[in-house]
Amino acid sequence: MKLKVCGMKYLNNMEAVAKLRPDFLGFIFYDKSSRYFNGNLPYLPQAIKKVGVFVNEDLETLQSIIKKQKLDVVQLHGQESPEYCSQLENAEIIKVFSIKDSFNFSVLLPYEEVCDYYLFDTKGKLPGGNGYTFNWNVLKDYPSTKPFFLSGGIGLKEVEKLKDFIDSPASKYCYSLDVNSKFEINPGVKNINDLEKFKNELQH
């Protein structure tokens, strides 16, 4: 199971997290977020994919940010249409869908040909970073073979629950876990010890 650490904001913290070798590091290019990143991305080990998180961004602006920041992946957290996704170039695409207790999977169909991954997080007031989990059992009815990211309120307290999920049929296409707010000291500042512990506990 791969690991994505999202909401990175400060250089020293990024470098410390990068030493843990997550598979993805996420940077939020949405100015209403407390984790908004508006600097230049530092050099990161090539094995770590750089993910830019966007919410209903202008297509031209998004393309210029991909180029400037040398992003590997874009994560679309708004109401981006399949047509919008199909026009994106030079990056893999994660399309986000929010779930609470149930989900109509038919909404995925128009995105099947234009996205590389889905990400399922918890339906809340904010587009991400709400800090609580949704009912993962909903994913047992996942009709696609597209790999997905599991997000929303994942922290150290969820390790046993995660192990159960990973052992269940519902996780068949779960490609990566996505963590953020449950590992923060302050918005954008991750607790390195907790992240390391989480990574180690999941591997045992």
GROMACS .gro file of C-alpha atoms in nm:
model
  204
    1MET     CA    1   0.000   0.000   0.000
    2LYS     CA    2   0.145   0.336  -0.102
    3LEU     CA    3   0.141   0.648   0.115
    4LYS     CA    4   0.060   1.008   0.027
    5VAL     CA    5   0.126   1.288   0.276
    6CYS     CA    6  -0.077   1.592   0.180
    7GLY     CA    7  -0.090   1.957   0.282
    8MET     CA    8   0.285   2.024   0.291
    9LYS     CA    9   0.371   2.390   0.340
   10TYR     CA   10   0.711   2.454   0.501
   11LEU     CA   11   1.052   2.367   0.358
   12ASN     CA   12   1.217   2.211   0.666
   13ASN     CA   13   0.909   2.001   0.734
   14MET     CA   14   0.893   1.889   0.369
   15GLU     CA   15   1.254   1.775   0.384
   16ALA     CA   16   1.193   1.584   0.709
   17VAL     CA   17   0.884   1.411   0.567
   18ALA     CA   18   1.068   1.333   0.241
   19LYS     CA   19   1.328   1.139   0.444
   20LEU     CA   20   1.050   0.896   0.541
   21ARG     CA   21   1.012   0.821   0.170
   22PRO     CA   22   0.637   0.851   0.119
   23ASP     CA   23   0.532   0.773  -0.238
   24PHE     CA   24   0.354   1.107  -0.285
   25LEU     CA   25   0.379   1.454  -0.131
   26GLY     CA   26   0.079   1.682  -0.177
   27PHE     CA   27   0.081   2.062  -0.206
   28ILE     CA   28  -0.242   2.259  -0.192
   29PHE     CA   29  -0.272   2.534  -0.454
   30TYR     CA   30  -0.606   2.661  -0.325
   31ASP     CA   31  -0.587   2.999  -0.156
   32LYS     CA   32  -0.880   2.941   0.081
   33SER     CA   33  -0.695   2.654   0.250
   34SER     CA   34  -0.493   2.704   0.570
   35ARG     CA   35  -0.236   2.479   0.402
   36TYR     CA   36  -0.216   2.694   0.087
   37PHE     CA   37   0.126   2.666  -0.075
   38ASN     CA   38   0.240   2.965  -0.280
   39GLY     CA   39   0.617   2.919  -0.292
   40ASN     CA   40   0.843   2.721  -0.521
   41LEU     CA   41   0.871   2.348  -0.465
   42PRO     CA   42   1.213   2.235  -0.347
   43TYR     CA   43   1.410   1.952  -0.499
   44LEU     CA   44   1.261   1.622  -0.382
   45PRO     CA   45   1.391   1.267  -0.434
   46GLN     CA   46   1.279   1.141  -0.774
   47ALA     CA   47   1.096   0.846  -0.617
   48ILE     CA   48   0.850   1.086  -0.449
   49LYS     CA   49   0.578   1.210  -0.682
   50LYS     CA   50   0.476   1.575  -0.641
   51VAL     CA   51   0.098   1.619  -0.628
   52GLY     CA   52  -0.070   1.957  -0.675
   53VAL     CA   53  -0.416   1.989  -0.520
   54PHE     CA   54  -0.660   2.222  -0.696
   55VAL     CA   55  -1.024   2.328  -0.652
   56ASN     CA   56  -1.205   2.451  -0.966
   57GLU     CA   57  -0.889   2.619  -1.093
   58ASP     CA   58  -0.878   2.794  -1.430
   59LEU     CA   59  -0.738   2.542  -1.678
   60GLU     CA   60  -0.469   2.773  -1.816
   61THR     CA   61  -0.352   2.868  -1.465
   62LEU     CA   62  -0.340   2.502  -1.366
   63GLN     CA   63  -0.132   2.412  -1.672
   64SER     CA   64   0.118   2.689  -1.595
   65ILE     CA   65   0.151   2.568  -1.231
   66ILE     CA   66   0.211   2.210  -1.349
   67LYS     CA   67   0.493   2.337  -1.569
   68LYS     CA   68   0.644   2.580  -1.317
   69GLN     CA   69   0.637   2.340  -1.022
   70LYS     CA   70   0.718   2.029  -1.230
   71LEU     CA   71   0.418   1.846  -1.083
   72ASP     CA   72   0.381   1.475  -1.152
   73VAL     CA   73   0.016   1.451  -1.050
   74VAL     CA   74  -0.281   1.687  -1.013
   75GLN     CA   75  -0.559   1.619  -0.763
   76LEU     CA   76  -0.890   1.780  -0.854
   77HIS     CA   77  -1.107   1.855  -0.552
   78GLY     CA   78  -1.383   2.063  -0.707
   79GLN     CA   79  -1.658   2.016  -0.964
   80GLU     CA   80  -1.417   1.963  -1.253
   81SER     CA   81  -1.593   1.804  -1.550
   82PRO     CA   82  -1.469   1.507  -1.755
   83GLU     CA   83  -1.410   1.757  -2.040
   84TYR     CA   84  -1.187   1.965  -1.812
   85CYS     CA   85  -0.990   1.653  -1.714
   86SER     CA   86  -0.948   1.549  -2.076
   87GLN     CA   87  -0.775   1.880  -2.156
   88LEU     CA   88  -0.510   1.843  -1.887
   89GLU     CA   89  -0.165   1.751  -2.009
   90ASN     CA   90   0.172   1.649  -1.866
   91ALA     CA   91   0.047   1.512  -1.534
   92GLU     CA   92  -0.147   1.216  -1.399
   93ILE     CA   93  -0.495   1.300  -1.271
   94ILE     CA   94  -0.659   1.211  -0.940
   95LYS     CA   95  -1.029   1.303  -0.931
   96VAL     CA   96  -1.176   1.338  -0.583
   97PHE     CA   97  -1.521   1.223  -0.473
   98SER     CA   98  -1.661   1.270  -0.122
   99ILE     CA   99  -1.852   1.002   0.067
  100LYS     CA  100  -2.039   0.989   0.397
  101ASP     CA  101  -2.259   0.682   0.452
  102SER     CA  102  -2.347   0.596   0.094
  103PHE     CA  103  -2.232   0.680  -0.259
  104ASN     CA  104  -2.375   0.663  -0.609
  105PHE     CA  105  -2.085   0.506  -0.800
  106SER     CA  106  -2.246   0.582  -1.137
  107VAL     CA  107  -2.100   0.936  -1.114
  108LEU     CA  108  -1.758   0.781  -1.181
  109LEU     CA  109  -1.850   0.653  -1.527
  110PRO     CA  110  -1.784   0.975  -1.725
  111TYR     CA  111  -1.437   1.000  -1.565
  112GLU     CA  112  -1.321   0.646  -1.643
  113GLU     CA  113  -1.137   0.744  -1.962
  114VAL     CA  114  -0.996   1.078  -1.845
  115CYS     CA  115  -0.852   1.014  -1.497
  116ASP     CA  116  -0.570   0.793  -1.371
  117TYR     CA  117  -0.696   0.754  -1.015
  118TYR     CA  118  -0.992   0.835  -0.794
  119LEU     CA  119  -0.964   0.958  -0.439
  120PHE     CA  120  -1.242   0.899  -0.187
  121ASP     CA  121  -1.256   1.127   0.114
  122THR     CA  122  -1.510   1.231   0.377
  123LYS     CA  123  -1.796   1.460   0.284
  124GLY     CA  124  -1.763   1.774   0.499
  125LYS     CA  125  -1.769   2.153   0.503
  126LEU     CA  126  -1.427   2.185   0.340
  127PRO     CA  127  -1.290   2.030   0.020
  128GLY     CA  128  -1.058   1.800   0.219
  129GLY     CA  129  -0.897   1.827   0.560
  130ASN     CA  130  -1.214   1.766   0.762
  131GLY     CA  131  -1.039   1.524   0.995
  132TYR     CA  132  -1.284   1.234   1.017
  133THR     CA  133  -1.339   0.908   0.830
  134PHE     CA  134  -1.630   0.793   0.618
  135ASN     CA  135  -1.785   0.446   0.612
  136TRP     CA  136  -1.522   0.245   0.422
  137ASN     CA  137  -1.765  -0.048   0.382
  138VAL     CA  138  -1.928   0.155   0.104
  139LEU     CA  139  -1.625   0.068  -0.110
  140LYS     CA  140  -1.715  -0.301  -0.120
  141ASP     CA  141  -1.953  -0.199  -0.401
  142TYR     CA  142  -1.678  -0.019  -0.598
  143PRO     CA  143  -1.756  -0.108  -0.962
  144SER     CA  144  -1.435   0.008  -1.130
  145THR     CA  145  -1.086  -0.140  -1.171
  146LYS     CA  146  -0.925   0.204  -1.151
  147PRO     CA  147  -0.684   0.237  -0.857
  148PHE     CA  148  -0.803   0.471  -0.581
  149PHE     CA  149  -0.664   0.667  -0.287
  150LEU     CA  150  -0.833   0.634   0.054
  151SER     CA  151  -0.848   0.964   0.241
  152GLY     CA  152  -1.033   1.141   0.521
  153GLY     CA  153  -0.943   1.145   0.889
  154ILE     CA  154  -0.673   0.877   0.874
  155GLY     CA  155  -0.440   0.883   1.176
  156LEU     CA  156  -0.258   0.655   1.419
  157LYS     CA  157  -0.584   0.555   1.589
  158GLU     CA  158  -0.709   0.414   1.258
  159VAL     CA  159  -0.422   0.164   1.208
  160GLU     CA  160  -0.614  -0.146   1.322
  161LYS     CA  161  -0.922  -0.042   1.129
  162LEU     CA  162  -0.699   0.015   0.823
  163LYS     CA  163  -0.545  -0.331   0.855
  164ASP     CA  164  -0.895  -0.480   0.860
  165PHE     CA  165  -0.989  -0.275   0.554
  166ILE     CA  166  -0.670  -0.377   0.368
  167ASP     CA  167  -0.755  -0.743   0.437
  168SER     CA  168  -1.109  -0.700   0.305
  169PRO     CA  169  -1.237  -0.729  -0.056
  170ALA     CA  170  -1.327  -0.357  -0.045
  171SER     CA  171  -0.957  -0.267  -0.065
  172LYS     CA  172  -0.890  -0.463  -0.386
  173TYR     CA  173  -0.821  -0.150  -0.590
  174CYS     CA  174  -0.700   0.070  -0.303
  175TYR     CA  175  -0.368   0.198  -0.432
  176SER     CA  176  -0.261   0.445  -0.164
  177LEU     CA  177  -0.354   0.592   0.172
  178ASP     CA  178  -0.372   0.970   0.193
  179VAL     CA  179  -0.297   1.140   0.527
  180ASN     CA  180  -0.302   1.502   0.632
  181SER     CA  181  -0.471   1.673   0.927
  182LYS     CA  182  -0.446   1.386   1.180
  183PHE     CA  183  -0.065   1.413   1.162
  184GLU     CA  184  -0.040   1.787   1.209
  185ILE     CA  185   0.106   1.997   1.489
  186ASN     CA  186  -0.025   2.308   1.308
  187PRO     CA  187  -0.182   2.344   0.961
  188GLY     CA  188   0.090   2.242   0.715
  189VAL     CA  189   0.332   2.117   0.984
  190LYS     CA  190   0.347   1.738   1.008
  191ASN     CA  191   0.453   1.540   1.316
  192ILE     CA  192   0.747   1.337   1.183
  193ASN     CA  193   0.752   1.087   1.471
  194ASP     CA  194   0.382   1.009   1.431
  195LEU     CA  195   0.419   0.965   1.054
  196GLU     CA  196   0.714   0.732   1.099
  197LYS     CA  197   0.522   0.530   1.358
  198PHE     CA  198   0.219   0.509   1.126
  199LYS     CA  199   0.432   0.389   0.836
  200ASN     CA  200   0.604   0.126   1.050
  201GLU     CA  201   0.284  -0.001   1.214
  202LEU     CA  202   0.111  -0.048   0.880
  203GLN     CA  203   0.400  -0.260   0.755
  204HIS     CA  204   0.372  -0.507   1.046
   0.00000   0.00000   0.00000
